Short mmCIF file of N, CA and C in Angstrom, two decimals:
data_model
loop_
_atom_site.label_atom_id
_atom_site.label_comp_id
_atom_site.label_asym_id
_atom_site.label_seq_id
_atom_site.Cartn_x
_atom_site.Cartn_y
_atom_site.Cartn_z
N UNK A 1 16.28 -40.35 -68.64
CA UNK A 1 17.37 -40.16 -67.68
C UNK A 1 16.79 -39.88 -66.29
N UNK A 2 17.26 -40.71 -65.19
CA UNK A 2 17.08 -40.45 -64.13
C UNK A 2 18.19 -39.46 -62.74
N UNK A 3 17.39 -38.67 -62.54
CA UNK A 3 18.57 -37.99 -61.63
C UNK A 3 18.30 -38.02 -60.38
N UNK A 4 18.81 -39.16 -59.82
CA UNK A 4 19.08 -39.81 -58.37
C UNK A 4 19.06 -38.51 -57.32
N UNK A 5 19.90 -37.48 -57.58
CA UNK A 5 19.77 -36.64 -57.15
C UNK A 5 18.79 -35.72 -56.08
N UNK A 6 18.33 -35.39 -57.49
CA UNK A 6 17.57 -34.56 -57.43
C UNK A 6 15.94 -35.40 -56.96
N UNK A 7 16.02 -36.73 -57.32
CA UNK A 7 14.75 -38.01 -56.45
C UNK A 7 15.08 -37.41 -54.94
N UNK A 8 16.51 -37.82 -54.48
CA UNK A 8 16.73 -37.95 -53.15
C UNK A 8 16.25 -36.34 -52.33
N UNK A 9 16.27 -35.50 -52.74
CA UNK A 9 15.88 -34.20 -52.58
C UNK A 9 14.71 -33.75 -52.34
N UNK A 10 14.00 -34.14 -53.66
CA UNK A 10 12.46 -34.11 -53.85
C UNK A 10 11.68 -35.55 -52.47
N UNK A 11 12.64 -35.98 -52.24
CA UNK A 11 12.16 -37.34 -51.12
C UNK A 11 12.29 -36.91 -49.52
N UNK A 12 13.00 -35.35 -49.93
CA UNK A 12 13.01 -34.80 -48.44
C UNK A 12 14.73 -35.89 -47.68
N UNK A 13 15.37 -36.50 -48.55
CA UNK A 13 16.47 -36.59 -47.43
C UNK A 13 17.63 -35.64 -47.84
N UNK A 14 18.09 -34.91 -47.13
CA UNK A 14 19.10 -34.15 -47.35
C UNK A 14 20.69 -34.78 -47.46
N UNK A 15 20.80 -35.53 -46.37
CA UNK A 15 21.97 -35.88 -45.91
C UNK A 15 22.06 -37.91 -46.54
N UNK A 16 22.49 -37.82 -47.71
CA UNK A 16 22.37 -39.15 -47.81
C UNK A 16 24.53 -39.45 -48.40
N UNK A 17 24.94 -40.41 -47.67
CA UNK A 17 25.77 -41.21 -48.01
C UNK A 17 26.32 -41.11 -49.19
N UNK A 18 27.60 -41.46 -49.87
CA UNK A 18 27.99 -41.62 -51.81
C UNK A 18 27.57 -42.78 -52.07
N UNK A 19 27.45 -43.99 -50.67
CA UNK A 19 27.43 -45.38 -50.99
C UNK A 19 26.64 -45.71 -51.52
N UNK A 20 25.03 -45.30 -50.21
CA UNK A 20 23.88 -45.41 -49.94
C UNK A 20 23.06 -44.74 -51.32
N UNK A 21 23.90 -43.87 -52.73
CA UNK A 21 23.16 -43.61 -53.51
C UNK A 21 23.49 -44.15 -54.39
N UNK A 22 25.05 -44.93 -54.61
CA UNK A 22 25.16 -45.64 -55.47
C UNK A 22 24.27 -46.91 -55.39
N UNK A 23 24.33 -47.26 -54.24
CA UNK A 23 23.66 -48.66 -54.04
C UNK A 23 22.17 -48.35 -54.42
N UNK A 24 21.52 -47.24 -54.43
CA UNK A 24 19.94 -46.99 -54.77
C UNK A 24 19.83 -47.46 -56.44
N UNK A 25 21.26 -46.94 -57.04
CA UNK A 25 21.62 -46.47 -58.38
C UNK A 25 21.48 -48.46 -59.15
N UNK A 26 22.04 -49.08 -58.44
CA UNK A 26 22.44 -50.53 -58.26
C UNK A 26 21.12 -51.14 -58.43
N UNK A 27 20.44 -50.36 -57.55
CA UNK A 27 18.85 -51.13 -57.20
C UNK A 27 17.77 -51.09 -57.85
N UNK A 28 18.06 -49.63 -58.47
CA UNK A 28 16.78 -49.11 -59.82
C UNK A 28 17.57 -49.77 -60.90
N UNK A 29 18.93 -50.00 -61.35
CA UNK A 29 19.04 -50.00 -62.44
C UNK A 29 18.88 -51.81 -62.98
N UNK A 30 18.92 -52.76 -61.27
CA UNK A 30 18.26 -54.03 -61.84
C UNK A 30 16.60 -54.28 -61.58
N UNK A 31 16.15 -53.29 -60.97
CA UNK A 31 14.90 -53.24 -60.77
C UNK A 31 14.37 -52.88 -62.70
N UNK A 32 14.88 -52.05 -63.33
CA UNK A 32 14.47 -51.50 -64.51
C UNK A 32 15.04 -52.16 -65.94
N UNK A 33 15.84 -53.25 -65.08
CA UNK A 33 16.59 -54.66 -66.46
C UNK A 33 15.39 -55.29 -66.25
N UNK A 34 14.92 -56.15 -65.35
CA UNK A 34 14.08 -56.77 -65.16
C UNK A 34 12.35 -56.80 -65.47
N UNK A 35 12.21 -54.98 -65.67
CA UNK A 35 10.97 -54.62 -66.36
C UNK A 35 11.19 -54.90 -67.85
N UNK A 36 12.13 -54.09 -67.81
CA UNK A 36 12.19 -54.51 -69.75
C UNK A 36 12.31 -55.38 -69.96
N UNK A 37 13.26 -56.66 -69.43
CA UNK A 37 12.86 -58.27 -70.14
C UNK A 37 11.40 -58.65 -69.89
N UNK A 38 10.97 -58.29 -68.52
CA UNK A 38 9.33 -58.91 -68.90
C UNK A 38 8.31 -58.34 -69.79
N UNK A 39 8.48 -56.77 -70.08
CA UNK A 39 8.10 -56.19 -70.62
C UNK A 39 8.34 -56.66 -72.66
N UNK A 40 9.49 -56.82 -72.57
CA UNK A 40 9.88 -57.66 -73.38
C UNK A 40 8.76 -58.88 -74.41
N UNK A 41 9.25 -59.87 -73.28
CA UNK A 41 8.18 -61.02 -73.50
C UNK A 41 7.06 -60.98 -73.66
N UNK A 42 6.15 -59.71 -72.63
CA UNK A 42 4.50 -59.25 -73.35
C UNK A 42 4.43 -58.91 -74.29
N UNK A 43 5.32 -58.17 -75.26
CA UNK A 43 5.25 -57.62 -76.48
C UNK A 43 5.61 -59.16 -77.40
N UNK A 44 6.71 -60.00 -77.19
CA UNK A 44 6.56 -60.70 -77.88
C UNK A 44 5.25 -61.44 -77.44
N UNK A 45 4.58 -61.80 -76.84
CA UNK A 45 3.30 -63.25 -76.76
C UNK A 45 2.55 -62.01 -77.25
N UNK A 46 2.36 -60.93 -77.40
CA UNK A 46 1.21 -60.36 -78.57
C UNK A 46 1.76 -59.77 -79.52
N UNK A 47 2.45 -60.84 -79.89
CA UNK A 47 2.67 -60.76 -81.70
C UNK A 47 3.43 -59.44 -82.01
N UNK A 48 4.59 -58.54 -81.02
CA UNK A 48 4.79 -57.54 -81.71
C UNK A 48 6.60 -57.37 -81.40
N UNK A 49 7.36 -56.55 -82.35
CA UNK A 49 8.19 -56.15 -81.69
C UNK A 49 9.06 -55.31 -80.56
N UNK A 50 7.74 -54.46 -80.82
CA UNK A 50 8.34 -52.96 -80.39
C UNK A 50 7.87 -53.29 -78.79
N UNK A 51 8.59 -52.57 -77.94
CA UNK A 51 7.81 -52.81 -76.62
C UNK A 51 6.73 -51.61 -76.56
N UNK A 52 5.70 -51.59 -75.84
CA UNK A 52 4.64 -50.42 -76.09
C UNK A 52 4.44 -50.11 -74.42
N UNK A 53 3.91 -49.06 -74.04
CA UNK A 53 3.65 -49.02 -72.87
C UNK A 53 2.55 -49.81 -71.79
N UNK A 54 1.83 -50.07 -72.54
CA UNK A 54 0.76 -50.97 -72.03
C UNK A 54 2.02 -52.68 -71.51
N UNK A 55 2.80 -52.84 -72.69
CA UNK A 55 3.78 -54.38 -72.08
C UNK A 55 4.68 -53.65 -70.59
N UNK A 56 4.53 -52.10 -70.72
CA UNK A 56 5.48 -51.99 -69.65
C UNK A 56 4.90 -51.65 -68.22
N UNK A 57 3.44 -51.42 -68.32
CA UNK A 57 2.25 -51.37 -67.12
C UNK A 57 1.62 -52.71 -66.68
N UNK A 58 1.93 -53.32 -67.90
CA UNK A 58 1.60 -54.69 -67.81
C UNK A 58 2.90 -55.47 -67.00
N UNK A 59 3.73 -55.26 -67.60
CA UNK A 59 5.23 -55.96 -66.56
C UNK A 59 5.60 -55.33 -65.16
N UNK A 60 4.81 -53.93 -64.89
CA UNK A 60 5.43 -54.04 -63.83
C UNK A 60 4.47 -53.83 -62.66
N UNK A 61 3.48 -54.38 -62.82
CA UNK A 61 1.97 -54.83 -62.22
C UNK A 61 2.50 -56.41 -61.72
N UNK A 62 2.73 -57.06 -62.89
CA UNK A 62 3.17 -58.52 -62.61
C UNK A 62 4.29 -58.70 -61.99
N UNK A 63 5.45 -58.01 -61.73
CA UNK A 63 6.65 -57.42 -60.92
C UNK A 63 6.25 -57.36 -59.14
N UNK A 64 5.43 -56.13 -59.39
CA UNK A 64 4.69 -55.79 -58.22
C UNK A 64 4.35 -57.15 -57.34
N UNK A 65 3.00 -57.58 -57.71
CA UNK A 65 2.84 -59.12 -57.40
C UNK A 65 3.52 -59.94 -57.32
N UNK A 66 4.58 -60.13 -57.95
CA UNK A 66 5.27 -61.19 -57.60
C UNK A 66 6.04 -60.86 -56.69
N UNK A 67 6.69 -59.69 -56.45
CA UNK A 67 7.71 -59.44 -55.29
C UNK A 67 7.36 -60.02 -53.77
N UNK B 1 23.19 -41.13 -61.65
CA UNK B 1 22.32 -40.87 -63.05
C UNK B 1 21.69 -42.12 -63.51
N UNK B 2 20.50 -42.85 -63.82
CA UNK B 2 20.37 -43.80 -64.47
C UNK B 2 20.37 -44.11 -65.90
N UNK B 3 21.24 -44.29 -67.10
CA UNK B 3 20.63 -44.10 -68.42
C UNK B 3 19.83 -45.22 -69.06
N UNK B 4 18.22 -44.59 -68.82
CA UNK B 4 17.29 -45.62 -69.94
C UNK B 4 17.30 -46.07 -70.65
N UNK B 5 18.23 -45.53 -71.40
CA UNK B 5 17.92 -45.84 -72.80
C UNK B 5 19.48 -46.82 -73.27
N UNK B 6 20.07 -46.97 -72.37
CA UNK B 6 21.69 -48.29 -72.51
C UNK B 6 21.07 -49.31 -71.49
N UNK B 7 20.00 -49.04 -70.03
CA UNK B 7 19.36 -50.33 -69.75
C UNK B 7 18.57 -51.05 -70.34
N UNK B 8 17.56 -50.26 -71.39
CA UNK B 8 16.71 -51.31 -72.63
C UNK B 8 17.49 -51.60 -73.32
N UNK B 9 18.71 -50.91 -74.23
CA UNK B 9 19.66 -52.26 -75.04
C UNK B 9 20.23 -53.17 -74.61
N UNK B 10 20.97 -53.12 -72.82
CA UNK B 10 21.28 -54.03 -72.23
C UNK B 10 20.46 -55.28 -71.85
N UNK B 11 19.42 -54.68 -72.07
CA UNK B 11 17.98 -55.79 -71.79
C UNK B 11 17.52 -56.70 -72.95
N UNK B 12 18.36 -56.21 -74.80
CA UNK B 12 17.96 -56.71 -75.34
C UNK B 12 16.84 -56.13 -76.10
N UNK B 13 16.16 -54.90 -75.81
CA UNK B 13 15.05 -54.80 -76.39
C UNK B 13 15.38 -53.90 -77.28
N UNK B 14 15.71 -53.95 -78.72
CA UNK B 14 16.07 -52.94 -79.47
C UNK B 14 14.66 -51.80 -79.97
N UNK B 15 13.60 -52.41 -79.90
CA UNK B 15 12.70 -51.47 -80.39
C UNK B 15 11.57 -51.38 -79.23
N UNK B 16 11.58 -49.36 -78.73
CA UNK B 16 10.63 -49.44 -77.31
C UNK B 16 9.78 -48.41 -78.13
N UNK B 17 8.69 -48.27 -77.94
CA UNK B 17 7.98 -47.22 -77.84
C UNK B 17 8.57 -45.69 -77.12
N UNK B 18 8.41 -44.67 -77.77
CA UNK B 18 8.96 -43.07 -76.78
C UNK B 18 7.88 -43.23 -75.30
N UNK B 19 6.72 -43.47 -75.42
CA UNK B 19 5.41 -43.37 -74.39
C UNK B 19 6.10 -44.84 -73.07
N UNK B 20 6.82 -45.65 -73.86
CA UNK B 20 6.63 -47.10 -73.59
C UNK B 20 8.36 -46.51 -72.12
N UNK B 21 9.15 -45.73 -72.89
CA UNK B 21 10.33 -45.72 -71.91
C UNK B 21 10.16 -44.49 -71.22
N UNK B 22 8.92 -43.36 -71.53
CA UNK B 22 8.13 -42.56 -70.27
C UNK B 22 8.09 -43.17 -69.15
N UNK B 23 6.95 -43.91 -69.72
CA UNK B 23 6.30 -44.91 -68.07
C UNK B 23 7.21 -45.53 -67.88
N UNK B 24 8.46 -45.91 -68.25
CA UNK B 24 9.43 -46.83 -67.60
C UNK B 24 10.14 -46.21 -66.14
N UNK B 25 10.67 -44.80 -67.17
CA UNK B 25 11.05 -43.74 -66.46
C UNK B 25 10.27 -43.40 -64.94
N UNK B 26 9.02 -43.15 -65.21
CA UNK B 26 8.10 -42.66 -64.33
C UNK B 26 7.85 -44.02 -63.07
N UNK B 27 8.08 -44.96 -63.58
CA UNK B 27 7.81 -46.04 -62.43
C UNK B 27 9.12 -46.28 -61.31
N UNK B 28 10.10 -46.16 -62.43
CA UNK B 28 11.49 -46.14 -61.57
C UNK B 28 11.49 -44.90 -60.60
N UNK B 29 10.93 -43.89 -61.16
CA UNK B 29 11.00 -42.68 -60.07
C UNK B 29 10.35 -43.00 -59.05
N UNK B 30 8.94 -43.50 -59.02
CA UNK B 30 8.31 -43.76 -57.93
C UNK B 30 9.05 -44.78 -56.98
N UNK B 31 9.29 -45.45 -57.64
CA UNK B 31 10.09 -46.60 -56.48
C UNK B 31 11.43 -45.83 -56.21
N UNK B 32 12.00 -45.19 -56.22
CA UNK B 32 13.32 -44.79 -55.94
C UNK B 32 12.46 -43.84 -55.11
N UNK B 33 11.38 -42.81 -54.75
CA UNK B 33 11.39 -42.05 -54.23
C UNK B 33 10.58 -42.89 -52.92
N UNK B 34 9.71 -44.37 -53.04
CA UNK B 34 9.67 -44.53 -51.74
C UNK B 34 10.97 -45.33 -51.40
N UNK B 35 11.94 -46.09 -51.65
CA UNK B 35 12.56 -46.45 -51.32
C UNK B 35 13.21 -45.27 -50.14
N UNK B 36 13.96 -43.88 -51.05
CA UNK B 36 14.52 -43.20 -50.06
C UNK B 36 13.63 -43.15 -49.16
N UNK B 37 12.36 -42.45 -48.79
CA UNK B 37 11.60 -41.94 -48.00
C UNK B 37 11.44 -43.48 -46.71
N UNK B 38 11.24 -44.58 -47.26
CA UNK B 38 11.73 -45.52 -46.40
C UNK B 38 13.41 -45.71 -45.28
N UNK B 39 14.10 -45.76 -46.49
CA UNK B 39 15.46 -45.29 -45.97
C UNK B 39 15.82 -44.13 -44.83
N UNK B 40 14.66 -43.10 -45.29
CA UNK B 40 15.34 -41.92 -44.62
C UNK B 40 14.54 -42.72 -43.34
N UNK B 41 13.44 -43.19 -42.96
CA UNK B 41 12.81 -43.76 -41.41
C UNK B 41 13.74 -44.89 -41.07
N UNK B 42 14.51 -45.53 -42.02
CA UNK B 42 15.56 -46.67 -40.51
C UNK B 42 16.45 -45.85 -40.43
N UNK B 43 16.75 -44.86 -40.86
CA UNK B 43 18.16 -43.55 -40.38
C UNK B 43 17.71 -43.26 -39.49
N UNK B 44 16.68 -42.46 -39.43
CA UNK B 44 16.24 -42.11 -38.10
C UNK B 44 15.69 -43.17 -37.14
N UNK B 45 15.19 -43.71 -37.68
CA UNK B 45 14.71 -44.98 -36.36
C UNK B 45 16.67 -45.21 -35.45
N UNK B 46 17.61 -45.23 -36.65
CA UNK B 46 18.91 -45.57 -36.15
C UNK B 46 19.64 -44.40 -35.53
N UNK B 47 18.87 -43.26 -34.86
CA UNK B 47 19.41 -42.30 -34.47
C UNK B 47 20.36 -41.60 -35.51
N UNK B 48 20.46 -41.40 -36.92
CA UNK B 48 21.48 -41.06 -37.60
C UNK B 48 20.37 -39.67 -38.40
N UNK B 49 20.79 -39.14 -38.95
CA UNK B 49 20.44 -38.08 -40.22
C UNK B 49 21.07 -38.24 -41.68
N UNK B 50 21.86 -38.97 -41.27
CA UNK B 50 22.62 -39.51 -42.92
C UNK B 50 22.29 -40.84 -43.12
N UNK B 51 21.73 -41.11 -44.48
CA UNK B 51 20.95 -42.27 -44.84
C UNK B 51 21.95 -43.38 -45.36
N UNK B 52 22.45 -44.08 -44.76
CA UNK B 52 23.50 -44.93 -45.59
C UNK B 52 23.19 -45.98 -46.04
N UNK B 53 24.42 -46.80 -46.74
CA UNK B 53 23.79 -47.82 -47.51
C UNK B 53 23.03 -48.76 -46.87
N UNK B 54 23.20 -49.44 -46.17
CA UNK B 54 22.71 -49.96 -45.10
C UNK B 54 21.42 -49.89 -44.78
N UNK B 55 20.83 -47.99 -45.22
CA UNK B 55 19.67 -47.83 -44.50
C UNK B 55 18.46 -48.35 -45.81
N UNK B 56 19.15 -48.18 -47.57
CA UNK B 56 19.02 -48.49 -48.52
C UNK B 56 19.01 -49.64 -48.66
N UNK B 57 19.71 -50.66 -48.45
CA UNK B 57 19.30 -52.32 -48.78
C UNK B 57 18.66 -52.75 -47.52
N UNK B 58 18.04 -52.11 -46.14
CA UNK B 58 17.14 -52.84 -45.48
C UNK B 58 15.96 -52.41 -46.11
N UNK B 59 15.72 -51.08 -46.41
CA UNK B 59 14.56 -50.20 -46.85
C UNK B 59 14.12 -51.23 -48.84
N UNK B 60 15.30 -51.48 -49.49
CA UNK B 60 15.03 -52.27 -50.50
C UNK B 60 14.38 -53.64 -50.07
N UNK B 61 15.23 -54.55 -48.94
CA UNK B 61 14.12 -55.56 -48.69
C UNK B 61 12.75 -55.84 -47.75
N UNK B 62 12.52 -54.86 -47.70
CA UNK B 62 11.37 -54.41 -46.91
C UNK B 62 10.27 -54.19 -47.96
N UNK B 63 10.65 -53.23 -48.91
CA UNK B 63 9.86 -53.19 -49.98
C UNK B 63 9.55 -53.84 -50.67
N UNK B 64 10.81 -54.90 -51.11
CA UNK B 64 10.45 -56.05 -51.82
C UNK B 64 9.40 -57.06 -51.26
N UNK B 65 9.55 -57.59 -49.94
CA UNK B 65 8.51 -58.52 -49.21
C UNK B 65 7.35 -57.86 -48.98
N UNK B 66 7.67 -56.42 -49.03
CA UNK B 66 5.74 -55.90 -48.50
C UNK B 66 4.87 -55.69 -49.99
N UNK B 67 5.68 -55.81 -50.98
CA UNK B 67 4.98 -55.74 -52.55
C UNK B 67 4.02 -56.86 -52.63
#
């Protein structure tokens, strides 16, 4: 669980918008669909089901780069 | 709030590792916390103290092209 919140706080902005955090909310939550399907697919091309953390350092390295 | 654990079923991935949706967790934080900290500099670059959406989807594509 992520608490937007308490990010925006710890990030030093005090004064942020309802919009401006939904829209953050909008932004991590397709930023973090998009890890898990690639993350996804590494686990399947090495033969496994489960996703492991290494498919999810691995997906979002390749994320990174590609952006 | 973001919930992790309804964006990996939405993603399809029924089986994650506990370690595997840590680091998921932990990466989304990082990017949500530079995102704001970006955000909060075009607020102020925009003479404002309240970070609005606005200041969030320029600060999102900024990040995206400088990745």
């Amino acid at each position: 669980m992520l608490e937007i919140d308490r990010i925006i706080r710890e990030a030093g902005a005090e004064r942020v918008d309802e919009r401006a955090s939904r829209k953050l909310c909008e932004i991590l939550e397709d930023n973090a669909k998009e890890l898990v399907l690639t993350a996804k697919q590494f686990a399947k091309h090495a033969g496994r089901k489960r996703i492991s953390r290494k498919d999810i350092v691995l997906a979002a390295g390749y994320l990174v780069s590609k952006m």
